[in-house]
Amino acid sequence: MPFRFAPVGPIIIDRRFIFRSVLDIDNLDSLYKKVLVLNRCFLPVHITTVKRAVSLLFLEAAKGVDVQYQTYTWEQLMYNSLENLPEDCFLPLRTTSGFFPVPKVIVLNDYDQLPKRSVRFSRTHVFMRDQYTCQYCGDEFPKAKLNLDHVVPRSRGGKTTWDNLVTSCHDCNRKKANLTPQEASMPLRSRPRKPAGTFGLVNLRKIQESWTPFLLVDS
């Protein structure tokens, strides 16, 4: 049964009433789930809680955003329903009048700064970037069963950089050997890229799919 939030009849529900309803104790567990925060340039700057995100939306300091970069104001969310919104981009929170769709990603209206941090290049961070998933077969493995693979082999001039290293399982690593993905007929599942500066704020093994378009940037 789809979640829906809608006023009853011609009654206009006060936005402050909905705000208080969303922050009700019945939603306590959900209020501390994570929401990705973007600056107004749609670059990731922070990870916050649902509770804080709801406050920013109510105060008109932020809008919700989906994976297609469509934005939503507080009022638009008040009178929308989940079946009309992109799947997996919103979390339904119970109110006295139904369910309020809280976006899993918000964009700040005025803030345009970036956090001053960089991602250290390391084996573990490559695994995290690729969500511990082999970039050839697409299966997820524990860290002990993964290797790093040079897309262009080192013996053929390939460099040890973000855009030439991918996560590989042992079997695929042996199969590819000293070949390129094209030569081995093993296409990559995704193009390797350098993570954004906020990469270290979140464990990418538990990343929400709706965050993915905003977390990686080109090298």
PDB file of C-alpha atoms in Angstrom:
ATOM      1  CA  MET A   1       0.000   0.000   0.000  1.00  0.00           C
ATOM      2  CA  PRO A   2       1.606   3.308  -1.077  1.00  0.00           C
ATOM      3  CA  PHE A   3       2.367   5.975   1.488  1.00  0.00           C
ATOM      4  CA  ARG A   4       0.482   9.205   0.961  1.00  0.00           C
ATOM      5  CA  PHE A   5       0.383  12.565   2.657  1.00  0.00           C
ATOM      6  CA  ALA A   6      -2.587  14.744   1.785  1.00  0.00           C
ATOM      7  CA  PRO A   7      -4.861  17.177   3.609  1.00  0.00           C
ATOM      8  CA  VAL A   8      -8.444  16.090   4.217  1.00  0.00           C
ATOM      9  CA  GLY A   9     -11.053  17.993   2.185  1.00  0.00           C
ATOM     10  CA  PRO A  10     -10.507  21.737   1.798  1.00  0.00           C
ATOM     11  CA  ILE A  11      -8.601  22.086   5.084  1.00  0.00           C
ATOM     12  CA  ILE A  12      -5.157  23.665   4.719  1.00  0.00           C
ATOM     13  CA  ILE A  13      -2.827  22.072   7.241  1.00  0.00           C
ATOM     14  CA  ASP A  14      -0.464  24.457   8.990  1.00  0.00           C
ATOM     15  CA  ARG A  15       3.180  23.802   8.051  1.00  0.00           C
ATOM     16  CA  ARG A  16       4.256  24.194  11.688  1.00  0.00           C
ATOM     17  CA  PHE A  17       1.798  21.485  12.694  1.00  0.00           C
ATOM     18  CA  ILE A  18       3.326  19.090  10.160  1.00  0.00           C
ATOM     19  CA  PHE A  19       6.830  20.023  11.321  1.00  0.00           C
ATOM     20  CA  ARG A  20       5.955  19.119  14.905  1.00  0.00           C
ATOM     21  CA  SER A  21       4.260  15.908  13.743  1.00  0.00           C
ATOM     22  CA  VAL A  22       7.308  14.783  11.763  1.00  0.00           C
ATOM     23  CA  LEU A  23       9.522  15.275  14.828  1.00  0.00           C
ATOM     24  CA  ASP A  24       7.149  13.236  16.989  1.00  0.00           C
ATOM     25  CA  ILE A  25       8.570  10.637  19.384  1.00  0.00           C
ATOM     26  CA  ASP A  26       6.991   7.869  17.267  1.00  0.00           C
ATOM     27  CA  ASN A  27       9.584   8.638  14.584  1.00  0.00           C
ATOM     28  CA  LEU A  28      12.526   8.538  16.998  1.00  0.00           C
ATOM     29  CA  ASP A  29      14.420   5.687  15.297  1.00  0.00           C
ATOM     30  CA  SER A  30      14.042   7.194  11.832  1.00  0.00           C
ATOM     31  CA  LEU A  31      14.994  10.714  12.954  1.00  0.00           C
ATOM     32  CA  TYR A  32      18.617   9.656  13.416  1.00  0.00           C
ATOM     33  CA  LYS A  33      19.052   8.017  10.039  1.00  0.00           C
ATOM     34  CA  LYS A  34      21.534   9.743   7.739  1.00  0.00           C
ATOM     35  CA  VAL A  35      20.926  12.377   5.073  1.00  0.00           C
ATOM     36  CA  LEU A  36      23.521  13.642   2.595  1.00  0.00           C
ATOM     37  CA  VAL A  37      23.953  17.436   2.540  1.00  0.00           C
ATOM     38  CA  LEU A  38      25.051  19.259  -0.635  1.00  0.00           C
ATOM     39  CA  ASN A  39      26.111  22.860  -1.019  1.00  0.00           C
ATOM     40  CA  ARG A  40      24.185  25.017  -3.482  1.00  0.00           C
ATOM     41  CA  CYS A  41      26.543  23.830  -6.255  1.00  0.00           C
ATOM     42  CA  PHE A  42      25.347  20.259  -5.593  1.00  0.00           C
ATOM     43  CA  LEU A  43      28.676  19.153  -4.119  1.00  0.00           C
ATOM     44  CA  PRO A  44      28.699  17.023  -0.922  1.00  0.00           C
ATOM     45  CA  VAL A  45      29.709  18.854   2.249  1.00  0.00           C
ATOM     46  CA  HIS A  46      28.267  16.941   5.199  1.00  0.00           C
ATOM     47  CA  ILE A  47      26.298  13.980   6.516  1.00  0.00           C
ATOM     48  CA  THR A  48      23.476  14.943   8.882  1.00  0.00           C
ATOM     49  CA  THR A  49      20.466  13.327  10.546  1.00  0.00           C
ATOM     50  CA  VAL A  50      16.893  13.201   9.316  1.00  0.00           C
ATOM     51  CA  LYS A  51      15.933  15.386  12.288  1.00  0.00           C
ATOM     52  CA  ARG A  52      18.364  18.149  11.283  1.00  0.00           C
ATOM     53  CA  ALA A  53      17.419  17.829   7.607  1.00  0.00           C
ATOM     54  CA  VAL A  54      13.728  18.276   8.435  1.00  0.00           C
ATOM     55  CA  SER A  55      14.572  21.440  10.386  1.00  0.00           C
ATOM     56  CA  LEU A  56      16.592  22.858   7.473  1.00  0.00           C
ATOM     57  CA  LEU A  57      13.746  22.124   5.064  1.00  0.00           C
ATOM     58  CA  PHE A  58      11.165  23.717   7.365  1.00  0.00           C
ATOM     59  CA  LEU A  59      13.327  26.847   7.812  1.00  0.00           C
ATOM     60  CA  GLU A  60      13.707  27.078   4.011  1.00  0.00           C
ATOM     61  CA  ALA A  61      17.484  26.794   4.365  1.00  0.00           C
ATOM     62  CA  ALA A  62      17.490  23.716   2.119  1.00  0.00           C
ATOM     63  CA  LYS A  63      15.486  21.794  -0.456  1.00  0.00           C
ATOM     64  CA  GLY A  64      15.174  18.076  -1.056  1.00  0.00           C
ATOM     65  CA  VAL A  65      16.832  16.710  -4.189  1.00  0.00           C
ATOM     66  CA  ASP A  66      16.467  13.425  -6.060  1.00  0.00           C
ATOM     67  CA  VAL A  67      18.925  11.555  -8.306  1.00  0.00           C
ATOM     68  CA  GLN A  68      17.658  13.507 -11.332  1.00  0.00           C
ATOM     69  CA  TYR A  69      18.592  16.789  -9.575  1.00  0.00           C
ATOM     70  CA  GLN A  70      14.916  17.737  -9.200  1.00  0.00           C
ATOM     71  CA  THR A  71      14.489  19.865  -6.070  1.00  0.00           C
ATOM     72  CA  TYR A  72      11.568  19.995  -3.619  1.00  0.00           C
ATOM     73  CA  THR A  73      10.608  22.718  -1.139  1.00  0.00           C
ATOM     74  CA  TRP A  74       8.944  22.027   2.206  1.00  0.00           C
ATOM     75  CA  GLU A  75       5.533  22.939   0.768  1.00  0.00           C
ATOM     76  CA  GLN A  76       6.020  20.684  -2.251  1.00  0.00           C
ATOM     77  CA  LEU A  77       6.857  17.798   0.069  1.00  0.00           C
ATOM     78  CA  MET A  78       3.857  18.559   2.309  1.00  0.00           C
ATOM     79  CA  TYR A  79       1.396  18.047  -0.518  1.00  0.00           C
ATOM     80  CA  ASN A  80       3.166  15.258  -2.382  1.00  0.00           C
ATOM     81  CA  SER A  81       2.988  11.496  -1.993  1.00  0.00           C
ATOM     82  CA  LEU A  82       5.635   8.812  -2.291  1.00  0.00           C
ATOM     83  CA  GLU A  83       4.150   7.186  -5.382  1.00  0.00           C
ATOM     84  CA  ASN A  84       4.676  10.514  -7.208  1.00  0.00           C
ATOM     85  CA  LEU A  85       8.325  10.757  -6.125  1.00  0.00           C
ATOM     86  CA  PRO A  86      11.410   8.894  -7.418  1.00  0.00           C
ATOM     87  CA  GLU A  87      11.755   5.489  -5.795  1.00  0.00           C
ATOM     88  CA  ASP A  88      14.270   5.128  -2.943  1.00  0.00           C
ATOM     89  CA  CYS A  89      14.974   8.880  -2.714  1.00  0.00           C
ATOM     90  CA  PHE A  90      12.638   9.598   0.200  1.00  0.00           C
ATOM     91  CA  LEU A  91      11.991   8.247   3.692  1.00  0.00           C
ATOM     92  CA  PRO A  92       8.353   8.214   4.904  1.00  0.00           C
ATOM     93  CA  LEU A  93       7.899   9.655   8.393  1.00  0.00           C
ATOM     94  CA  ARG A  94       4.557   9.271  10.120  1.00  0.00           C
ATOM     95  CA  THR A  95       2.475  12.338  10.982  1.00  0.00           C
ATOM     96  CA  THR A  96      -1.020  12.658  12.431  1.00  0.00           C
ATOM     97  CA  SER A  97      -2.302  13.167   8.874  1.00  0.00           C
ATOM     98  CA  GLY A  98      -0.377  10.506   6.981  1.00  0.00           C
ATOM     99  CA  PHE A  99       3.244  10.245   5.924  1.00  0.00           C
ATOM    100  CA  PHE A 100       5.727  13.020   5.163  1.00  0.00           C
ATOM    101  CA  PRO A 101       8.400  12.185   2.529  1.00  0.00           C
ATOM    102  CA  VAL A 102      11.813  13.208   3.882  1.00  0.00           C
ATOM    103  CA  PRO A 103      14.482  13.412   1.150  1.00  0.00           C
ATOM    104  CA  LYS A 104      17.622  11.319   1.600  1.00  0.00           C
ATOM    105  CA  VAL A 105      19.654  14.132   0.002  1.00  0.00           C
ATOM    106  CA  ILE A 106      19.205  17.862   0.633  1.00  0.00           C
ATOM    107  CA  VAL A 107      20.820  20.867  -1.046  1.00  0.00           C
ATOM    108  CA  LEU A 108      21.537  24.045   0.932  1.00  0.00           C
ATOM    109  CA  ASN A 109      20.078  27.208  -0.580  1.00  0.00           C
ATOM    110  CA  ASP A 110      22.909  29.639   0.189  1.00  0.00           C
ATOM    111  CA  TYR A 111      26.024  27.775   1.354  1.00  0.00           C
ATOM    112  CA  ASP A 112      28.604  27.407  -1.436  1.00  0.00           C
ATOM    113  CA  GLN A 113      31.774  26.440   0.453  1.00  0.00           C
ATOM    114  CA  LEU A 114      33.573  23.079   0.357  1.00  0.00           C
ATOM    115  CA  PRO A 115      35.136  21.267   3.317  1.00  0.00           C
ATOM    116  CA  LYS A 116      38.920  21.520   3.350  1.00  0.00           C
ATOM    117  CA  ARG A 117      39.759  17.854   3.268  1.00  0.00           C
ATOM    118  CA  SER A 118      41.171  15.415   0.752  1.00  0.00           C
ATOM    119  CA  VAL A 119      40.913  11.660   0.453  1.00  0.00           C
ATOM    120  CA  ARG A 120      44.107   9.751   1.178  1.00  0.00           C
ATOM    121  CA  PHE A 121      44.914   7.315  -1.601  1.00  0.00           C
ATOM    122  CA  SER A 122      44.999   3.825  -0.098  1.00  0.00           C
ATOM    123  CA  ARG A 123      44.017   0.224  -0.745  1.00  0.00           C
ATOM    124  CA  THR A 124      41.142   0.413   1.748  1.00  0.00           C
ATOM    125  CA  HIS A 125      39.781   3.626   0.251  1.00  0.00           C
ATOM    126  CA  VAL A 126      39.721   2.070  -3.223  1.00  0.00           C
ATOM    127  CA  PHE A 127      37.748  -0.857  -1.777  1.00  0.00           C
ATOM    128  CA  MET A 128      35.393   1.599  -0.074  1.00  0.00           C
ATOM    129  CA  ARG A 129      34.930   3.624  -3.252  1.00  0.00           C
ATOM    130  CA  ASP A 130      33.960   0.444  -5.121  1.00  0.00           C
ATOM    131  CA  GLN A 131      31.746  -0.723  -2.223  1.00  0.00           C
ATOM    132  CA  TYR A 132      33.851  -3.882  -1.806  1.00  0.00           C
ATOM    133  CA  THR A 133      32.528  -5.068  -5.162  1.00  0.00           C
ATOM    134  CA  CYS A 134      34.622  -6.634  -7.920  1.00  0.00           C
ATOM    135  CA  GLN A 135      34.504  -4.248 -10.857  1.00  0.00           C
ATOM    136  CA  TYR A 136      34.629  -7.129 -13.336  1.00  0.00           C
ATOM    137  CA  CYS A 137      32.131  -9.754 -12.118  1.00  0.00           C
ATOM    138  CA  GLY A 138      30.027  -7.398  -9.977  1.00  0.00           C
ATOM    139  CA  ASP A 139      30.023  -9.597  -6.866  1.00  0.00           C
ATOM    140  CA  GLU A 140      30.663  -8.259  -3.353  1.00  0.00           C
ATOM    141  CA  PHE A 141      33.399  -9.873  -1.246  1.00  0.00           C
ATOM    142  CA  PRO A 142      34.988  -9.497   2.186  1.00  0.00           C
ATOM    143  CA  LYS A 143      38.190  -7.480   2.177  1.00  0.00           C
ATOM    144  CA  ALA A 144      40.380 -10.592   2.538  1.00  0.00           C
ATOM    145  CA  LYS A 145      39.134 -11.909  -0.804  1.00  0.00           C
ATOM    146  CA  LEU A 146      39.805  -8.746  -2.797  1.00  0.00           C
ATOM    147  CA  ASN A 147      42.796  -7.389  -4.694  1.00  0.00           C
ATOM    148  CA  LEU A 148      43.598  -4.129  -6.418  1.00  0.00           C
ATOM    149  CA  ASP A 149      43.859  -4.382 -10.185  1.00  0.00           C
ATOM    150  CA  HIS A 150      45.575  -1.942 -12.522  1.00  0.00           C
ATOM    151  CA  VAL A 151      43.162  -1.337 -15.412  1.00  0.00           C
ATOM    152  CA  VAL A 152      46.144  -0.689 -17.668  1.00  0.00           C
ATOM    153  CA  PRO A 153      48.810  -3.086 -16.304  1.00  0.00           C
ATOM    154  CA  ARG A 154      51.891  -1.532 -14.732  1.00  0.00           C
ATOM    155  CA  SER A 155      54.104  -3.505 -17.121  1.00  0.00           C
ATOM    156  CA  ARG A 156      52.442  -1.609 -19.956  1.00  0.00           C
ATOM    157  CA  GLY A 157      52.774   1.843 -18.461  1.00  0.00           C
ATOM    158  CA  GLY A 158      49.718   1.889 -16.218  1.00  0.00           C
ATOM    159  CA  LYS A 159      49.977   4.154 -13.187  1.00  0.00           C
ATOM    160  CA  THR A 160      48.942   3.576  -9.582  1.00  0.00           C
ATOM    161  CA  THR A 161      46.251   6.260  -9.505  1.00  0.00           C
ATOM    162  CA  TRP A 162      42.564   6.558  -8.598  1.00  0.00           C
ATOM    163  CA  ASP A 163      41.523   6.310 -12.241  1.00  0.00           C
ATOM    164  CA  ASN A 164      43.673   3.247 -13.043  1.00  0.00           C
ATOM    165  CA  LEU A 165      42.957   1.092  -9.978  1.00  0.00           C
ATOM    166  CA  VAL A 166      39.828  -0.937  -9.331  1.00  0.00           C
ATOM    167  CA  THR A 167      38.673  -3.542  -6.846  1.00  0.00           C
ATOM    168  CA  SER A 168      38.945  -7.097  -8.148  1.00  0.00           C
ATOM    169  CA  CYS A 169      38.179 -10.536  -6.729  1.00  0.00           C
ATOM    170  CA  HIS A 170      40.951 -13.127  -6.832  1.00  0.00           C
ATOM    171  CA  ASP A 171      39.420 -15.102  -9.701  1.00  0.00           C
ATOM    172  CA  CYS A 172      38.904 -12.078 -11.946  1.00  0.00           C
ATOM    173  CA  ASN A 173      42.358 -10.776 -11.088  1.00  0.00           C
ATOM    174  CA  ARG A 174      43.928 -14.040 -12.268  1.00  0.00           C
ATOM    175  CA  LYS A 175      41.727 -14.201 -15.357  1.00  0.00           C
ATOM    176  CA  LYS A 176      42.550 -10.663 -16.483  1.00  0.00           C
ATOM    177  CA  ALA A 177      46.266 -11.158 -15.830  1.00  0.00           C
ATOM    178  CA  ASN A 178      48.417  -8.760 -17.872  1.00  0.00           C
ATOM    179  CA  LEU A 179      45.651  -7.658 -20.234  1.00  0.00           C
ATOM    180  CA  THR A 180      43.467  -4.599 -20.519  1.00  0.00           C
ATOM    181  CA  PRO A 181      39.730  -5.041 -19.859  1.00  0.00           C
ATOM    182  CA  GLN A 182      39.080  -4.853 -23.608  1.00  0.00           C
ATOM    183  CA  GLU A 183      41.672  -7.509 -24.414  1.00  0.00           C
ATOM    184  CA  ALA A 184      40.335  -9.811 -21.686  1.00  0.00           C
ATOM    185  CA  SER A 185      36.687  -9.198 -22.680  1.00  0.00           C
ATOM    186  CA  MET A 186      36.058  -8.115 -19.086  1.00  0.00           C
ATOM    187  CA  PRO A 187      34.354  -4.704 -19.210  1.00  0.00           C
ATOM    188  CA  LEU A 188      34.432  -2.581 -16.073  1.00  0.00           C
ATOM    189  CA  ARG A 189      31.196  -2.191 -14.119  1.00  0.00           C
ATOM    190  CA  SER A 190      31.949   1.498 -13.530  1.00  0.00           C
ATOM    191  CA  ARG A 191      34.654   3.956 -14.501  1.00  0.00           C
ATOM    192  CA  PRO A 192      37.169   4.462 -11.668  1.00  0.00           C
ATOM    193  CA  ARG A 193      37.191   8.031 -10.347  1.00  0.00           C
ATOM    194  CA  LYS A 194      38.633  10.012  -7.489  1.00  0.00           C
ATOM    195  CA  PRO A 195      36.136  10.321  -4.615  1.00  0.00           C
ATOM    196  CA  ALA A 196      34.871  13.691  -3.481  1.00  0.00           C
ATOM    197  CA  GLY A 197      36.418  15.331  -0.437  1.00  0.00           C
ATOM    198  CA  THR A 198      33.618  14.187   1.867  1.00  0.00           C
ATOM    199  CA  PHE A 199      34.217  10.546   0.952  1.00  0.00           C
ATOM    200  CA  GLY A 200      35.686   9.784   4.375  1.00  0.00           C
ATOM    201  CA  LEU A 201      32.517  10.898   6.179  1.00  0.00           C
ATOM    202  CA  VAL A 202      30.582   7.781   5.265  1.00  0.00           C
ATOM    203  CA  ASN A 203      31.209   4.050   5.114  1.00  0.00           C
ATOM    204  CA  LEU A 204      30.521   3.330   1.462  1.00  0.00           C
ATOM    205  CA  ARG A 205      29.684  -0.302   2.203  1.00  0.00           C
ATOM    206  CA  LYS A 206      26.459   1.095   3.650  1.00  0.00           C
ATOM    207  CA  ILE A 207      25.971   3.921   1.186  1.00  0.00           C
ATOM    208  CA  GLN A 208      22.444   4.792   0.094  1.00  0.00           C
ATOM    209  CA  GLU A 209      21.945   4.392  -3.628  1.00  0.00           C
ATOM    210  CA  SER A 210      20.395   7.847  -3.862  1.00  0.00           C
ATOM    211  CA  TRP A 211      23.688   9.372  -2.640  1.00  0.00           C
ATOM    212  CA  THR A 212      25.910   7.796  -5.302  1.00  0.00           C
ATOM    213  CA  PRO A 213      25.520  10.417  -8.078  1.00  0.00           C
ATOM    214  CA  PHE A 214      26.697  13.141  -5.672  1.00  0.00           C
ATOM    215  CA  LEU A 215      29.643  11.417  -3.951  1.00  0.00           C
ATOM    216  CA  LEU A 216      32.042  10.771  -6.841  1.00  0.00           C
ATOM    217  CA  VAL A 217      33.755  13.347  -9.023  1.00  0.00           C
ATOM    218  CA  ASP A 218      36.038  13.039 -11.997  1.00  0.00           C
ATOM    219  CA  SER A 219      39.778  12.984 -11.393  1.00  0.00           C
TER     220      SER A 219
END
